[in-house]
Amino acid sequence: MERANGSMLTEFVLVGLSDHPKLQKVLFVLVLCMYLLILLGNGVLISVVIYGVHLHTPMYFFLCNLSFLDICYTSSSVPLILGSFLKGRKRVSFPECMVQMFFSFAMGATECVLLGTMALDRFLAICYPLRYPVIMSKGTYVPMAVGCWVAGTVDSLVQTSLAVHLPFCSNNVIHHFECEILAILKLACGDISINVISMAGSNLLFLAVPLIVIAVSYVFIITTVLRIPSSEGKQKAFSTCSAHLTVVIIFYGSIFFMYAKPKSKATAGEGHQSLTEVLISFFYGVVTPMLNPLIYSLRNKDVKAAVQSMLGGNRLMKHK
């Protein structure tokens, strides 16, 4: 693949999570189990929403999209992590690295917008309950979800396109367990000021704006819920938002450490990625997608009832 300034770098080397052979075996089993739990948990949640007729609402439609996002995101990065455990430092071709970076960045950007959209949905449901079915019709919430995917994909396409045209010289060691965009920018041997500006704009649109929407939505939600006279009504209203708010706190808490402050090449430094950054990236990329279905199933009576109903139906069929 020919790139700018005659750069002929054809592959990258991923350092991975650990260089210790014994620890790599333990981490391999741990990450593999977590990945299987992600597939199982999010897969069950998607199945429950699809087959539970009473869950065919905007909130659960967005939740289904969130679960599918988590499956796609982890599937784009976990195979690289597992491969690095088996082979030590894993070699990845330049095109493969860019494709993996594109998909992981697209999923992350899409999830930011989707979480903001879910907050807006809860705001309309609680603050305007009578008008909610009319406002959030299928002709509204389906295009909203599609818009989240399109926005994330376009943003990732822009960032990846800018990264592809950067010159890369002799240093091809990525101090990360995946082809993460900030780790790759540190390796460029040319001017990355345009990339930094572009990342700053991306942070504003896909981190700050959705977070503002979420904050404003919950201010109105809390104000409306406090006006409900009965304690039972307040508890019911808060229960529909608690799972989403928990996911938002976990998701944004980890992602802000990675993307809130894009660094220029001069300030990024040439040193290894710190253990804290690695753990935060791992938490964001693997732990959070595993926790999401647990949070929504444990904090949501409708989902728990649907799961129990589905399990009860399966037992009944086996008994017959």
Short mmCIF file of C-alpha atoms in Angstrom, two decimals:
data_model
loop_
_atom_site.label_atom_id
_atom_site.label_comp_id
_atom_site.label_asym_id
_atom_site.label_seq_id
_atom_site.Cartn_x
_atom_site.Cartn_y
_atom_site.Cartn_z
CA MET A 1 0.00 0.00 0.00
CA GLU A 2 1.58 3.26 -1.11
CA ARG A 3 1.15 6.27 1.13
CA ALA A 4 2.27 9.86 1.53
CA ASN A 5 5.92 10.88 1.33
CA GLY A 6 6.95 7.52 -0.07
CA SER A 7 6.32 5.74 3.23
CA MET A 8 6.48 1.99 2.67
CA LEU A 9 5.54 0.72 6.13
CA THR A 10 3.52 -2.44 5.52
CA GLU A 11 2.74 -3.68 9.03
CA PHE A 12 2.40 -2.75 12.69
CA VAL A 13 3.36 -4.69 15.80
CA LEU A 14 0.91 -4.78 18.71
CA VAL A 15 2.54 -4.95 22.14
CA GLY A 16 -0.59 -6.40 23.78
CA LEU A 17 -1.56 -6.34 27.44
CA SER A 18 1.41 -8.15 28.96
CA ASP A 19 4.86 -9.50 28.02
CA HIS A 20 4.90 -12.13 30.78
CA PRO A 21 4.24 -15.65 29.32
CA LYS A 22 2.48 -17.03 32.42
CA LEU A 23 0.33 -13.95 32.81
CA GLN A 24 -0.56 -14.07 29.11
CA LYS A 25 -2.10 -17.52 29.54
CA VAL A 26 -4.23 -16.33 32.44
CA LEU A 27 -5.28 -13.19 30.54
CA PHE A 28 -6.09 -15.24 27.44
CA VAL A 29 -8.56 -17.40 29.39
CA LEU A 30 -9.97 -14.34 31.17
CA VAL A 31 -10.51 -12.30 28.00
CA LEU A 32 -11.94 -15.29 26.14
CA CYS A 33 -14.46 -15.95 28.94
CA MET A 34 -15.40 -12.26 29.01
CA TYR A 35 -15.86 -12.23 25.24
CA LEU A 36 -18.12 -15.28 25.40
CA LEU A 37 -20.13 -13.59 28.16
CA ILE A 38 -20.45 -10.48 25.97
CA LEU A 39 -21.77 -12.56 23.07
CA LEU A 40 -24.11 -14.53 25.34
CA GLY A 41 -25.40 -11.62 27.43
CA ASN A 42 -25.99 -9.21 24.56
CA GLY A 43 -27.28 -12.00 22.32
CA VAL A 44 -29.85 -13.04 24.94
CA LEU A 45 -30.88 -9.41 25.44
CA ILE A 46 -31.39 -8.93 21.70
CA SER A 47 -33.41 -12.15 21.50
CA VAL A 48 -35.56 -11.14 24.47
CA VAL A 49 -36.36 -7.76 22.90
CA ILE A 50 -37.13 -9.31 19.50
CA TYR A 51 -39.38 -12.10 20.80
CA GLY A 52 -40.98 -10.17 23.68
CA VAL A 53 -43.95 -8.45 22.05
CA HIS A 54 -44.48 -6.13 25.03
CA LEU A 55 -40.86 -4.93 24.60
CA HIS A 56 -41.46 -3.59 21.09
CA THR A 57 -41.09 0.01 22.22
CA PRO A 58 -38.57 2.76 21.34
CA MET A 59 -36.61 2.26 24.57
CA TYR A 60 -36.00 -1.44 23.96
CA PHE A 61 -35.38 -0.87 20.26
CA PHE A 62 -32.51 1.46 21.19
CA LEU A 63 -31.35 -1.06 23.80
CA CYS A 64 -31.27 -3.74 21.09
CA ASN A 65 -29.07 -1.44 18.98
CA LEU A 66 -26.77 -0.88 21.97
CA SER A 67 -26.33 -4.61 22.50
CA PHE A 68 -25.59 -5.16 18.82
CA LEU A 69 -23.05 -2.32 18.97
CA ASP A 70 -21.26 -3.97 21.89
CA ILE A 71 -21.05 -7.27 19.99
CA CYS A 72 -19.66 -5.53 16.89
CA TYR A 73 -17.15 -3.45 18.84
CA THR A 74 -15.69 -6.32 20.81
CA SER A 75 -15.64 -8.56 17.74
CA SER A 76 -13.46 -5.99 15.98
CA SER A 77 -10.85 -5.87 18.74
CA VAL A 78 -10.94 -8.98 20.95
CA PRO A 79 -9.54 -11.33 18.25
CA LEU A 80 -6.44 -9.10 18.09
CA ILE A 81 -6.09 -9.23 21.88
CA LEU A 82 -6.40 -13.01 21.95
CA GLY A 83 -3.95 -13.30 19.05
CA SER A 84 -1.36 -11.21 20.91
CA PHE A 85 -1.59 -13.60 23.87
CA LEU A 86 -0.92 -16.61 21.65
CA LYS A 87 1.91 -15.11 19.58
CA GLY A 88 3.38 -12.53 21.94
CA ARG A 89 3.75 -9.37 19.91
CA LYS A 90 1.27 -9.70 17.06
CA ARG A 91 2.07 -8.41 13.58
CA VAL A 92 -0.83 -6.73 11.79
CA SER A 93 -0.70 -5.50 8.19
CA PHE A 94 -1.32 -1.82 7.56
CA PRO A 95 -4.70 -2.38 5.78
CA GLU A 96 -5.89 -4.78 8.52
CA CYS A 97 -4.94 -2.27 11.20
CA MET A 98 -6.81 0.56 9.46
CA VAL A 99 -9.92 -1.59 8.98
CA GLN A 100 -9.92 -2.64 12.63
CA MET A 101 -9.43 0.98 13.71
CA PHE A 102 -12.29 2.09 11.46
CA PHE A 103 -14.77 -0.39 12.92
CA SER A 104 -13.83 0.14 16.56
CA PHE A 105 -13.90 3.94 16.21
CA ALA A 106 -17.22 3.79 14.34
CA MET A 107 -18.81 1.66 17.07
CA GLY A 108 -17.56 3.97 19.80
CA ALA A 109 -18.80 7.13 18.07
CA THR A 110 -22.15 5.50 17.31
CA GLU A 111 -22.57 4.47 20.95
CA CYS A 112 -21.99 8.06 22.10
CA VAL A 113 -24.80 9.33 19.89
CA LEU A 114 -27.05 6.38 20.75
CA LEU A 115 -26.74 6.99 24.49
CA GLY A 116 -27.74 10.62 23.92
CA THR A 117 -30.71 9.48 21.84
CA MET A 118 -31.77 7.06 24.58
CA ALA A 119 -31.68 9.90 27.12
CA LEU A 120 -33.87 12.01 24.82
CA ASP A 121 -36.29 9.09 24.55
CA ARG A 122 -36.55 8.83 28.36
CA PHE A 123 -37.08 12.60 28.59
CA LEU A 124 -40.04 12.44 26.20
CA ALA A 125 -41.50 9.35 27.89
CA ILE A 126 -41.44 10.84 31.39
CA CYS A 127 -42.00 14.53 30.72
CA TYR A 128 -44.58 14.11 27.94
CA PRO A 129 -46.22 10.71 28.61
CA LEU A 130 -49.50 11.49 26.79
CA ARG A 131 -47.81 12.77 23.62
CA TYR A 132 -44.99 10.21 23.76
CA PRO A 133 -46.66 7.51 21.58
CA VAL A 134 -47.34 10.09 18.88
CA ILE A 135 -43.92 11.75 19.02
CA MET A 136 -41.90 8.53 19.22
CA SER A 137 -43.69 6.54 16.55
CA LYS A 138 -41.91 3.86 14.53
CA GLY A 139 -41.42 6.41 11.77
CA THR A 140 -39.44 8.52 14.25
CA TYR A 141 -37.34 6.19 16.38
CA VAL A 142 -36.14 3.94 13.55
CA PRO A 143 -34.65 6.87 11.56
CA MET A 144 -33.13 8.16 14.82
CA ALA A 145 -31.31 4.85 15.32
CA VAL A 146 -30.21 4.79 11.67
CA GLY A 147 -28.93 8.35 12.10
CA CYS A 148 -26.77 7.23 15.04
CA TRP A 149 -25.15 4.52 12.92
CA VAL A 150 -24.62 6.83 9.95
CA ALA A 151 -23.11 9.59 12.11
CA GLY A 152 -20.66 7.20 13.79
CA THR A 153 -19.66 5.62 10.49
CA VAL A 154 -19.05 8.97 8.78
CA ASP A 155 -16.97 10.24 11.71
CA SER A 156 -14.86 7.08 11.70
CA LEU A 157 -14.44 7.31 7.92
CA VAL A 158 -13.07 10.85 8.25
CA GLN A 159 -10.64 9.98 11.07
CA THR A 160 -9.44 6.78 9.39
CA SER A 161 -8.98 8.51 6.02
CA LEU A 162 -6.78 11.15 7.64
CA ALA A 163 -4.74 8.49 9.44
CA VAL A 164 -4.25 6.40 6.27
CA HIS A 165 -2.53 9.29 4.49
CA LEU A 166 -0.05 9.93 7.30
CA PRO A 167 3.61 9.00 6.68
CA PHE A 168 4.92 6.19 8.90
CA CYS A 169 8.65 5.55 9.07
CA SER A 170 10.69 2.97 10.97
CA ASN A 171 8.73 2.93 14.26
CA ASN A 172 5.86 0.50 13.82
CA VAL A 173 5.35 -0.75 17.40
CA ILE A 174 1.88 0.15 18.73
CA HIS A 175 1.95 0.32 22.52
CA HIS A 176 -1.60 -0.93 22.78
CA PHE A 177 -3.55 -4.16 22.46
CA GLU A 178 -5.43 -2.99 19.35
CA CYS A 179 -5.08 -0.50 16.49
CA GLU A 180 -6.25 2.46 18.55
CA ILE A 181 -6.20 5.79 16.76
CA LEU A 182 -4.31 7.82 19.38
CA ALA A 183 -1.63 5.12 19.67
CA ILE A 184 -1.24 5.12 15.87
CA LEU A 185 -1.00 8.92 15.66
CA LYS A 186 2.01 8.77 17.99
CA LEU A 187 3.86 6.69 15.39
CA ALA A 188 3.43 9.13 12.50
CA CYS A 189 6.65 10.79 11.38
CA GLY A 190 4.86 13.78 9.83
CA ASP A 191 2.65 16.66 10.90
CA ILE A 192 -0.53 15.43 12.67
CA SER A 193 -1.99 18.86 13.43
CA ILE A 194 -4.92 18.25 11.05
CA ASN A 195 -5.61 14.94 12.79
CA VAL A 196 -5.53 16.64 16.19
CA ILE A 197 -7.98 19.35 15.03
CA SER A 198 -10.22 16.71 13.48
CA MET A 199 -10.17 14.64 16.68
CA ALA A 200 -11.00 17.74 18.71
CA GLY A 201 -14.02 18.39 16.46
CA SER A 202 -15.02 14.75 16.78
CA ASN A 203 -14.78 14.97 20.57
CA LEU A 204 -17.01 18.03 20.55
CA LEU A 205 -19.68 16.46 18.35
CA PHE A 206 -19.63 12.90 19.65
CA LEU A 207 -18.64 13.34 23.29
CA ALA A 208 -19.62 16.81 24.44
CA VAL A 209 -22.91 17.27 22.54
CA PRO A 210 -24.46 13.88 23.51
CA LEU A 211 -23.30 14.42 27.10
CA ILE A 212 -25.00 17.83 27.17
CA VAL A 213 -28.19 16.26 25.77
CA ILE A 214 -28.02 13.57 28.47
CA ALA A 215 -27.41 16.11 31.27
CA VAL A 216 -30.21 18.46 30.17
CA SER A 217 -32.61 15.54 29.66
CA TYR A 218 -32.00 14.21 33.16
CA VAL A 219 -32.40 17.65 34.71
CA PHE A 220 -35.93 17.80 33.25
CA ILE A 221 -36.54 14.14 34.12
CA ILE A 222 -35.57 14.60 37.78
CA THR A 223 -37.64 17.78 38.00
CA THR A 224 -40.69 16.00 36.58
CA VAL A 225 -40.27 12.89 38.74
CA LEU A 226 -40.00 14.94 41.95
CA ARG A 227 -43.41 16.42 41.16
CA ILE A 228 -45.03 12.97 41.15
CA PRO A 229 -47.08 12.75 44.38
CA SER A 230 -46.79 9.01 45.08
CA SER A 231 -43.51 7.40 46.10
CA GLU A 232 -44.40 4.35 44.00
CA GLY A 233 -44.76 6.52 40.91
CA LYS A 234 -41.41 8.15 41.58
CA GLN A 235 -39.72 4.79 42.01
CA LYS A 236 -41.24 3.45 38.80
CA ALA A 237 -40.14 6.50 36.83
CA PHE A 238 -36.59 6.39 38.20
CA SER A 239 -36.31 2.64 37.56
CA THR A 240 -36.80 3.19 33.82
CA CYS A 241 -33.81 5.56 33.78
CA SER A 242 -31.42 4.06 36.35
CA ALA A 243 -29.98 1.41 34.01
CA HIS A 244 -29.33 3.91 31.23
CA LEU A 245 -27.77 6.39 33.63
CA THR A 246 -25.48 3.68 35.05
CA VAL A 247 -24.30 2.72 31.56
CA VAL A 248 -23.71 6.40 30.69
CA ILE A 249 -21.56 6.94 33.79
CA ILE A 250 -19.44 3.84 33.11
CA PHE A 251 -19.12 4.52 29.39
CA TYR A 252 -18.30 8.22 29.56
CA GLY A 253 -16.14 7.80 32.65
CA SER A 254 -13.77 5.52 30.74
CA ILE A 255 -13.94 7.10 27.27
CA PHE A 256 -13.16 10.61 28.53
CA PHE A 257 -9.79 9.42 29.80
CA MET A 258 -8.91 8.28 26.29
CA TYR A 259 -10.42 10.85 23.92
CA ALA A 260 -11.34 14.00 25.83
CA LYS A 261 -7.85 15.51 25.44
CA PRO A 262 -6.29 14.73 22.07
CA LYS A 263 -2.53 15.26 22.16
CA SER A 264 -0.29 16.55 19.48
CA LYS A 265 2.75 14.53 18.49
CA ALA A 266 4.97 16.90 20.41
CA THR A 267 3.06 16.45 23.65
CA ALA A 268 2.08 12.85 23.17
CA GLY A 269 5.56 11.64 23.90
CA GLU A 270 7.34 8.62 22.63
CA GLY A 271 7.09 6.57 25.80
CA HIS A 272 5.13 3.45 26.43
CA GLN A 273 1.46 3.64 27.23
CA SER A 274 0.99 3.72 31.00
CA LEU A 275 -0.62 0.82 32.85
CA THR A 276 -3.52 3.10 33.82
CA GLU A 277 -4.24 3.95 30.18
CA VAL A 278 -4.11 0.26 29.23
CA LEU A 279 -6.52 -0.71 32.00
CA ILE A 280 -8.92 2.11 31.12
CA SER A 281 -8.84 1.12 27.45
CA PHE A 282 -9.42 -2.52 28.38
CA PHE A 283 -12.29 -1.56 30.70
CA TYR A 284 -13.89 0.53 27.96
CA GLY A 285 -13.37 -2.05 25.23
CA VAL A 286 -14.17 -5.31 27.00
CA VAL A 287 -15.54 -4.87 30.52
CA THR A 288 -18.21 -2.26 29.69
CA PRO A 289 -19.85 -4.31 26.88
CA MET A 290 -19.97 -7.25 29.29
CA LEU A 291 -21.62 -5.18 32.04
CA ASN A 292 -24.28 -3.51 29.86
CA PRO A 293 -26.66 -6.50 29.51
CA LEU A 294 -26.24 -7.30 33.21
CA ILE A 295 -27.11 -3.74 34.19
CA TYR A 296 -30.20 -3.65 32.00
CA SER A 297 -31.42 -7.10 33.04
CA LEU A 298 -30.85 -6.57 36.77
CA ARG A 299 -32.32 -3.06 36.85
CA ASN A 300 -35.30 -3.65 34.59
CA LYS A 301 -38.35 -5.65 35.66
CA ASP A 302 -39.71 -5.97 32.10
CA VAL A 303 -36.46 -7.50 30.83
CA LYS A 304 -36.23 -9.89 33.81
CA ALA A 305 -39.85 -10.94 33.30
CA ALA A 306 -39.25 -11.52 29.58
CA VAL A 307 -36.13 -13.60 30.28
CA GLN A 308 -37.99 -15.69 32.84
CA SER A 309 -40.89 -16.12 30.43
CA MET A 310 -38.56 -17.24 27.65
CA LEU A 311 -36.74 -19.67 29.95
CA GLY A 312 -40.08 -20.97 31.23
CA GLY A 313 -41.27 -21.50 27.66
CA ASN A 314 -38.11 -23.43 26.81
CA ARG A 315 -38.54 -25.67 29.86
CA LEU A 316 -42.16 -26.31 28.91
CA MET A 317 -41.17 -27.32 25.37
CA LYS A 318 -38.48 -29.67 26.69
CA HIS A 319 -40.98 -31.20 29.12
CA LYS A 320 -43.41 -31.87 26.26
#
